[in-house]
C-alpha positions as CSV (number, residue, x, y, z in Angstrom):
1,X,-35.8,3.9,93.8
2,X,-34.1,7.0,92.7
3,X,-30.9,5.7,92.0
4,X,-32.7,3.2,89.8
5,X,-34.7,6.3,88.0
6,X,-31.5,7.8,87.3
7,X,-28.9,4.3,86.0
8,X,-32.6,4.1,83.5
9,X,-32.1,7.7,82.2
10,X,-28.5,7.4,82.0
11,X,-29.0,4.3,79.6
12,X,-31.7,6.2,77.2
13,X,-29.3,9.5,77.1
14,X,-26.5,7.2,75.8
15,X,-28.3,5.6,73.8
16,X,-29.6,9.2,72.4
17,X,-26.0,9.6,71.9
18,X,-25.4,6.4,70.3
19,X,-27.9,7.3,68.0
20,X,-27.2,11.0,67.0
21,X,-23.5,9.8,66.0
22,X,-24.8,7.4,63.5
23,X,-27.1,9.7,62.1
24,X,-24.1,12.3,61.3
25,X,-22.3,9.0,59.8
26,X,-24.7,8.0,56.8
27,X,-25.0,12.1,56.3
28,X,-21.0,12.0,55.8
29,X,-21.2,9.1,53.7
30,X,-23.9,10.0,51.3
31,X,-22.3,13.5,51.2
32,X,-19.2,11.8,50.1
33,X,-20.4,9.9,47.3
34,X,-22.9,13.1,46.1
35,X,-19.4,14.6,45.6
36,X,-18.3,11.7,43.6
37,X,-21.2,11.5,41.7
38,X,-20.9,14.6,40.5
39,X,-16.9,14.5,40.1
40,X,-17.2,11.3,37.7
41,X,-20.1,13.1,35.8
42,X,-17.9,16.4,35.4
43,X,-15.1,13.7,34.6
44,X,-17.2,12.2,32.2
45,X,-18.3,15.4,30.7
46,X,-14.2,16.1,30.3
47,X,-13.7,12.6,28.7
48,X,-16.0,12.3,26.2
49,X,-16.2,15.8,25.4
50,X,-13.4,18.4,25.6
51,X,-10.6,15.3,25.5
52,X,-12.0,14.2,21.8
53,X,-12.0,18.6,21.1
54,X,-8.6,18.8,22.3
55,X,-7.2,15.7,20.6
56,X,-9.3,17.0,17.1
57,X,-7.5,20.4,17.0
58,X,-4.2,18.7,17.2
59,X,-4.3,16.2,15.3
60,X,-5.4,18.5,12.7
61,X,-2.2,20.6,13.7
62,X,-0.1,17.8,13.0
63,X,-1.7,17.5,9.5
64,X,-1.3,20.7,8.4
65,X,1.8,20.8,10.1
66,X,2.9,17.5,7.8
67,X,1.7,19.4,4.9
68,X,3.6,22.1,5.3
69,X,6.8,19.8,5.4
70,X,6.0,18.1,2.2
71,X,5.1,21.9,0.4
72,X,8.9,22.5,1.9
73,X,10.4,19.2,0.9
74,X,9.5,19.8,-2.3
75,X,10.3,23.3,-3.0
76,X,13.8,22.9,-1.7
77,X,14.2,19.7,-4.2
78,X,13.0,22.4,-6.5
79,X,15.4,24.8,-5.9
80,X,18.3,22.6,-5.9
81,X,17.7,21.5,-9.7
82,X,16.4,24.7,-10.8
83,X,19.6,26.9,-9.7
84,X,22.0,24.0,-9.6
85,X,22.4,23.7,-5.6
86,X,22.9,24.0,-2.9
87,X,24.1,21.0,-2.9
88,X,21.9,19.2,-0.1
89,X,19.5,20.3,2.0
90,X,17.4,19.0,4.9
91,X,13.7,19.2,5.7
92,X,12.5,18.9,9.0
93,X,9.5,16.4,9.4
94,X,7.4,16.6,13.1
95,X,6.3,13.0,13.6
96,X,4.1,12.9,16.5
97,X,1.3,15.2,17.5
98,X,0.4,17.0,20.7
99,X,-1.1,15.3,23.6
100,X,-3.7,15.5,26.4
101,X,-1.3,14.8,29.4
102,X,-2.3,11.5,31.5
103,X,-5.6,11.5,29.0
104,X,-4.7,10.5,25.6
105,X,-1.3,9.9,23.8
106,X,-0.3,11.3,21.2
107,X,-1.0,10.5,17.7
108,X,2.3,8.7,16.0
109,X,3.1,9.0,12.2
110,X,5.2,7.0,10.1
111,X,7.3,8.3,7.4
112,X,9.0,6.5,4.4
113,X,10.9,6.5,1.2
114,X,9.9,3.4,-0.9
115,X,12.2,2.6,-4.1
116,X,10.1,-0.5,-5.1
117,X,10.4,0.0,-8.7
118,X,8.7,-2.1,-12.0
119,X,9.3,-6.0,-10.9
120,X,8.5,-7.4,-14.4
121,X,10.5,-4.3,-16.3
122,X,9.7,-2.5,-18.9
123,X,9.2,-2.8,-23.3
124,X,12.2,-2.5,-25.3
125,X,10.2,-0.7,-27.9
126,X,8.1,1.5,-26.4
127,X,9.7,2.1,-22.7
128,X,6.5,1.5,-20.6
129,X,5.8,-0.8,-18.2
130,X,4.9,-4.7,-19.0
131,X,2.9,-4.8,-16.1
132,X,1.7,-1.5,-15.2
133,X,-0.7,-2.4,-12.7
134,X,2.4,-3.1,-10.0
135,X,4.5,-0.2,-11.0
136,X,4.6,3.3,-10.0
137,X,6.6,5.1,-13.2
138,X,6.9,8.0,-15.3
139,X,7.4,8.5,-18.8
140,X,7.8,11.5,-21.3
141,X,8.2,11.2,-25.0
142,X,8.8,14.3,-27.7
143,X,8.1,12.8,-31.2
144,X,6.0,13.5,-34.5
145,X,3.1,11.5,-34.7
146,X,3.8,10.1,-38.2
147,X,5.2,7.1,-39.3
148,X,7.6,9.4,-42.3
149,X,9.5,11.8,-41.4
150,X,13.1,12.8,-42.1
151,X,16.5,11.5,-40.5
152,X,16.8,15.1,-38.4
153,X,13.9,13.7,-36.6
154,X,16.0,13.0,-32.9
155,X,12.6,12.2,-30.2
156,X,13.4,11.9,-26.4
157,X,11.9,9.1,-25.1
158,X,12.3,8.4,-21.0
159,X,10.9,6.1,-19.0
160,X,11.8,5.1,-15.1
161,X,10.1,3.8,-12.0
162,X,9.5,6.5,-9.5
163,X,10.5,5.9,-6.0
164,X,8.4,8.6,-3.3
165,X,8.6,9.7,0.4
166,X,5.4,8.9,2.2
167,X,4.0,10.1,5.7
168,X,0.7,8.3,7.2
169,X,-1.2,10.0,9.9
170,X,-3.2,7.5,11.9
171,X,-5.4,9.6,13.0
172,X,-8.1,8.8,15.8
173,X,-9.9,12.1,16.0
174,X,-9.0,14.0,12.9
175,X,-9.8,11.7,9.6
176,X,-6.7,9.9,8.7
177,X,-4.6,11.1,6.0
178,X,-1.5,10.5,4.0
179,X,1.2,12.3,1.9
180,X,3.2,11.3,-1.2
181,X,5.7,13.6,-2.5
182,X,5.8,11.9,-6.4
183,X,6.5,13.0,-10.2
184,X,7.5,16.9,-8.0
185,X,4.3,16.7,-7.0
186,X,2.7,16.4,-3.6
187,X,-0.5,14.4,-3.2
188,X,-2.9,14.5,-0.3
189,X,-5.2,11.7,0.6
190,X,-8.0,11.3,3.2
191,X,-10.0,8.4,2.8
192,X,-9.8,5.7,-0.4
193,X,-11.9,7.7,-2.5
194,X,-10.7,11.4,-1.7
195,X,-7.3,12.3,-3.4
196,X,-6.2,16.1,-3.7
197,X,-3.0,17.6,-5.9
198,X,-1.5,19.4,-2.9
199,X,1.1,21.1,-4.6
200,X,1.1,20.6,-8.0
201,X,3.9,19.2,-10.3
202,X,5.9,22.0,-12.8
203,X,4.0,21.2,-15.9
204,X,2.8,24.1,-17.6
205,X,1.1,24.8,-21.2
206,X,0.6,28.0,-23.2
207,X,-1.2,27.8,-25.7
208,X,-1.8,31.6,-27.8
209,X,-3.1,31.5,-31.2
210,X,-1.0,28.9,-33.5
211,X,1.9,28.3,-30.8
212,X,1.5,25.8,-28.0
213,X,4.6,25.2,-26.1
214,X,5.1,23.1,-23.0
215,X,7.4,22.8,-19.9
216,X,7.9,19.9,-17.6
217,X,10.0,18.2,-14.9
218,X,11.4,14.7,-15.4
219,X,12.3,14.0,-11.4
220,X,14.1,10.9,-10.3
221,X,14.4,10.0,-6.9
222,X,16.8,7.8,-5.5
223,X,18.0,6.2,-2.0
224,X,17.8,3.5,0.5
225,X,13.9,2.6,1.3
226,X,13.4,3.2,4.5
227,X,10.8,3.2,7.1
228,X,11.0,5.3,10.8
229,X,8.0,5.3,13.4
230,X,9.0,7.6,16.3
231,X,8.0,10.7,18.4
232,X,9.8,13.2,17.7
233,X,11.3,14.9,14.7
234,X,12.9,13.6,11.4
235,X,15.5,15.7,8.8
236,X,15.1,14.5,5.5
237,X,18.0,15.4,3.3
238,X,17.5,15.8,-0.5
239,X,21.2,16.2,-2.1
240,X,21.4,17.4,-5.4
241,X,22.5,14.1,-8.2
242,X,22.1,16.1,-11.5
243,X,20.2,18.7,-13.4
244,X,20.2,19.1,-17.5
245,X,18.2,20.8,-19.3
246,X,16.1,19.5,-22.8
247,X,14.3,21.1,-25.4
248,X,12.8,20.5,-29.0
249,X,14.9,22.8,-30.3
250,X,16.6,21.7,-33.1
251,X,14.9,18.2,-33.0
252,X,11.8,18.3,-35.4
253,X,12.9,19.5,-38.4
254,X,11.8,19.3,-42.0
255,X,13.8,18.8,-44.8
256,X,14.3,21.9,-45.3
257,X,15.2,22.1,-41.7
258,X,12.3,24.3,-41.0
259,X,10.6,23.3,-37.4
260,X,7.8,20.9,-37.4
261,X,5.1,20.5,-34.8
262,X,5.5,17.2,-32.9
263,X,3.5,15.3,-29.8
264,X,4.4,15.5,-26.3
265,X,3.6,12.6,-24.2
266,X,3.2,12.9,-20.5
267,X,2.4,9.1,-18.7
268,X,2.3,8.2,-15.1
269,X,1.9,4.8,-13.2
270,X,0.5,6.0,-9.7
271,X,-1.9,5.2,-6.7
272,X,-3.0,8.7,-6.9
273,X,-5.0,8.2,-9.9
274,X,-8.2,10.6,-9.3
275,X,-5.9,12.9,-8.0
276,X,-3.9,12.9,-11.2
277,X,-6.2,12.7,-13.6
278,X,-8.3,15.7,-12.1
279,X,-5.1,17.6,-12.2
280,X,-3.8,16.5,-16.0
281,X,-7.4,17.5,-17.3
282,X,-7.6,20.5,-15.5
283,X,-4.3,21.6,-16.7
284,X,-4.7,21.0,-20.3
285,X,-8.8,22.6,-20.5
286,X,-7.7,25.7,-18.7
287,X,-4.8,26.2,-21.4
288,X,-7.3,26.5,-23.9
289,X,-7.1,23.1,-25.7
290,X,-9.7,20.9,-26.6
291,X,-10.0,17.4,-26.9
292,X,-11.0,17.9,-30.8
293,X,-8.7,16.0,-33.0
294,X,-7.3,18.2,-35.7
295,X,-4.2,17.7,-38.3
296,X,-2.9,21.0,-37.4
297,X,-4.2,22.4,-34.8
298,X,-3.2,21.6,-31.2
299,X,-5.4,19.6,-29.0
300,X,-4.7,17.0,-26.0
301,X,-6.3,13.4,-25.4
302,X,-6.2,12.1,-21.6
303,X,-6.3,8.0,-21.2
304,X,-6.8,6.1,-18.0
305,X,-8.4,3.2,-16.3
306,X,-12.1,4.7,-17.3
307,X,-10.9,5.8,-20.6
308,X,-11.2,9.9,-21.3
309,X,-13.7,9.7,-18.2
310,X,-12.8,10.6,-14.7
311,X,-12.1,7.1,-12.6
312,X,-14.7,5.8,-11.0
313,X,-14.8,6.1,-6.9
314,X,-14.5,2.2,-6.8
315,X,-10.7,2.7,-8.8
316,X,-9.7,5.4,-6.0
317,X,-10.5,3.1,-3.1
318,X,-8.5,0.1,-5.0
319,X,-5.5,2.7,-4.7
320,X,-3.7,0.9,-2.0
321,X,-3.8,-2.4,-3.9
322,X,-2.9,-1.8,-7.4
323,X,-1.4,1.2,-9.4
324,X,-3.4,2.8,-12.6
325,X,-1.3,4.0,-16.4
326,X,-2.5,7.9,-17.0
327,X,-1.2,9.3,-20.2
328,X,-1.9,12.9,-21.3
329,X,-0.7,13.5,-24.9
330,X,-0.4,17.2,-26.3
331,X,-0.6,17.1,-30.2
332,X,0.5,19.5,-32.5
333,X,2.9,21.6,-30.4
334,X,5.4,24.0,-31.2
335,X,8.1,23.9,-28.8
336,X,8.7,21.5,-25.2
337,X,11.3,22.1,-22.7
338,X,11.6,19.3,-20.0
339,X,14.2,19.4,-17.0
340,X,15.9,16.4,-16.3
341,X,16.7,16.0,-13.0
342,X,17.8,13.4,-10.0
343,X,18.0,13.8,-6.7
344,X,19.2,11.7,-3.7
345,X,16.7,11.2,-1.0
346,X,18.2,10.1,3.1
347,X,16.8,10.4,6.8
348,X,19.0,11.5,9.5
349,X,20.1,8.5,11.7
350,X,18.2,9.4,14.9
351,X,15.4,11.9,15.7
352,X,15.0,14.7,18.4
């Protein structure tokens, strides 16, 4: 009877056991995914928070850091036409941004130099394009704006298609963006309808009392288009092709062969078209012309795809598809200089 008593005790103690071990079980189980609750909600927190900050910040690094290399780009090209050299020069272009490691890649730009010049060519008589709608060009003319005047009368009249270097930030955090480096100017754009003059071309007018004279930059690009997608970084070399020097001096002359005053033309077939026409308007009203039309007096007209008015936001997002004709004429001047100029744009082979 004892033995019995005991063997039935023994049972319910091990079964006590038994049941004190599975309790400490589920507690070590639900403890462990407590903890992983709350490390996929701190995870969470990390993903959809800080990882979108850190990405933001460098992506916008990598954008300033891109304009930087086009305000560079352009002021060595500068430099080399102004002075006569150095001969070549090369311009370091970063094409990747920073990264979140594991978490998000980096952001990859591409960078190109397009020569696709004016398919249908260009007017005998007047030198602009027959189609200007599919050309990106530049043109400057110097002449009088009458139909008489004497022999001495010698006008320059240019007109090429304008090849650029491009950089497009695909941006996923950061709003995308791209750069053109045109005309010696640098253009910035951010969406289809929001084009900024980065840094602006060399065309500067003075205008004081009866004497209005203007300077400008007649820049031609050329090379081998070309198109490189890469982490990493990218030299692009601008070597020096020729620089000369033009002025009205000597060109618009009575009879008498006293100086006359003359027109200077300055036209541009671009994608940047709010961008440019902001700038060419802004130029010419803070110089102290006005846009009423005199015989003798100076005064400036500005043309484009809305006539005088600013483009409309529906032209600037078409700026991907089709290219717009500004023309900014300056009449009545006294005196123009213009520097004619060509340089040679390449990549290096590889990048680093």
């Amino acid at each position: 009877m004892g033995e019995a008593g005991r063997v039935t005790v023994g049972r319910r103690f091990r079964r006590a056991r038994r049941l004190d071990r599975s309790r400490r079980g589920v507690v070590a189980v639900v403890g462990t995914l407590l903890a992983l609750l709350v490390f996929f909600a701190l995870f969470g927190v990390f993903l959809t928070q800080y990882v979108p900050l850190w990405m933001t910040e460098d992506e916008s690094a990598f954008t300033q850091q891109s304009e930087t290399s086009f305000a560079l780009l352009k002021s060595n090209v500068d430099l080399q036409y102004s002075l006569g050299g150095p001969a070549s020069l090369s311009t370091p272009f970063t094409l990747n941004s920073q990264s979140v490691p594991l978490l998000a890649q980096p952001t990859v730009g591409t960078l190109s130099f397009e020569t696709v010049g004016c398919p249908a060519g260009f007017y005998s008589t007047n030198g602009t394009p027959e189609t200007p709608s599919d050309c990106v060009f530049q043109h400057m003319l110097m002449a009088v704006g009458t139909a008489t005047h004497p022999v001495t009368d010698h006008p320059f009249n240019d007109t090429s298609d304008v090849a650029t270097v491009q950089m497009t930030l695909p941006n996923r955090y950061y709003p995308m963006t791209s750069y053109t480096f045109e005309d010696d100017a640098v253009f910035q754009t951010q969406s289809s309808s929001q084009q900024y003059v980065v840094v602006p071309p060399p065309l500067n007018i003075t205008h004081f009392g009866t004497n209005t004279t203007v300077e400008a930059t007649y820049l031609g690009l050329f090379g081998n288009s070309t198109v490189y997608t890469s982490q990493g970084t990218k030299d692009v070399f601008s070597a020096l092709k020729y620089s000369e020097p033009y002025s009205s001096a000597g060109r618009f002359l009575t009879s008498g062969n006293v100086p006359t005053l003359f027109n200077f033309t300055f036209e541009v077939g671009t994608h940047d078209v709010c961008a440019w026409f902001s700038f060419l308007n802004a130029t010419a009203h803070t110089s102290g012309l006005t846009t009423t039309v005199s015989a003798t007096a100076a005064y400036y007209s500005l043309t484009g795809p809305n006539g005088a008015s600013p483009p409309p936001v529906t032209t600037c997002q078409a700026a991907g598809v089709s290219t717009y004709d500004l023309t900014l004429t300056l009449h009545n001047i006294s005196y123009a200089t213009v520097e004619y100029a060509g340089v040679t744009i390449s990549f290096t082979q590889g990048g680093s």
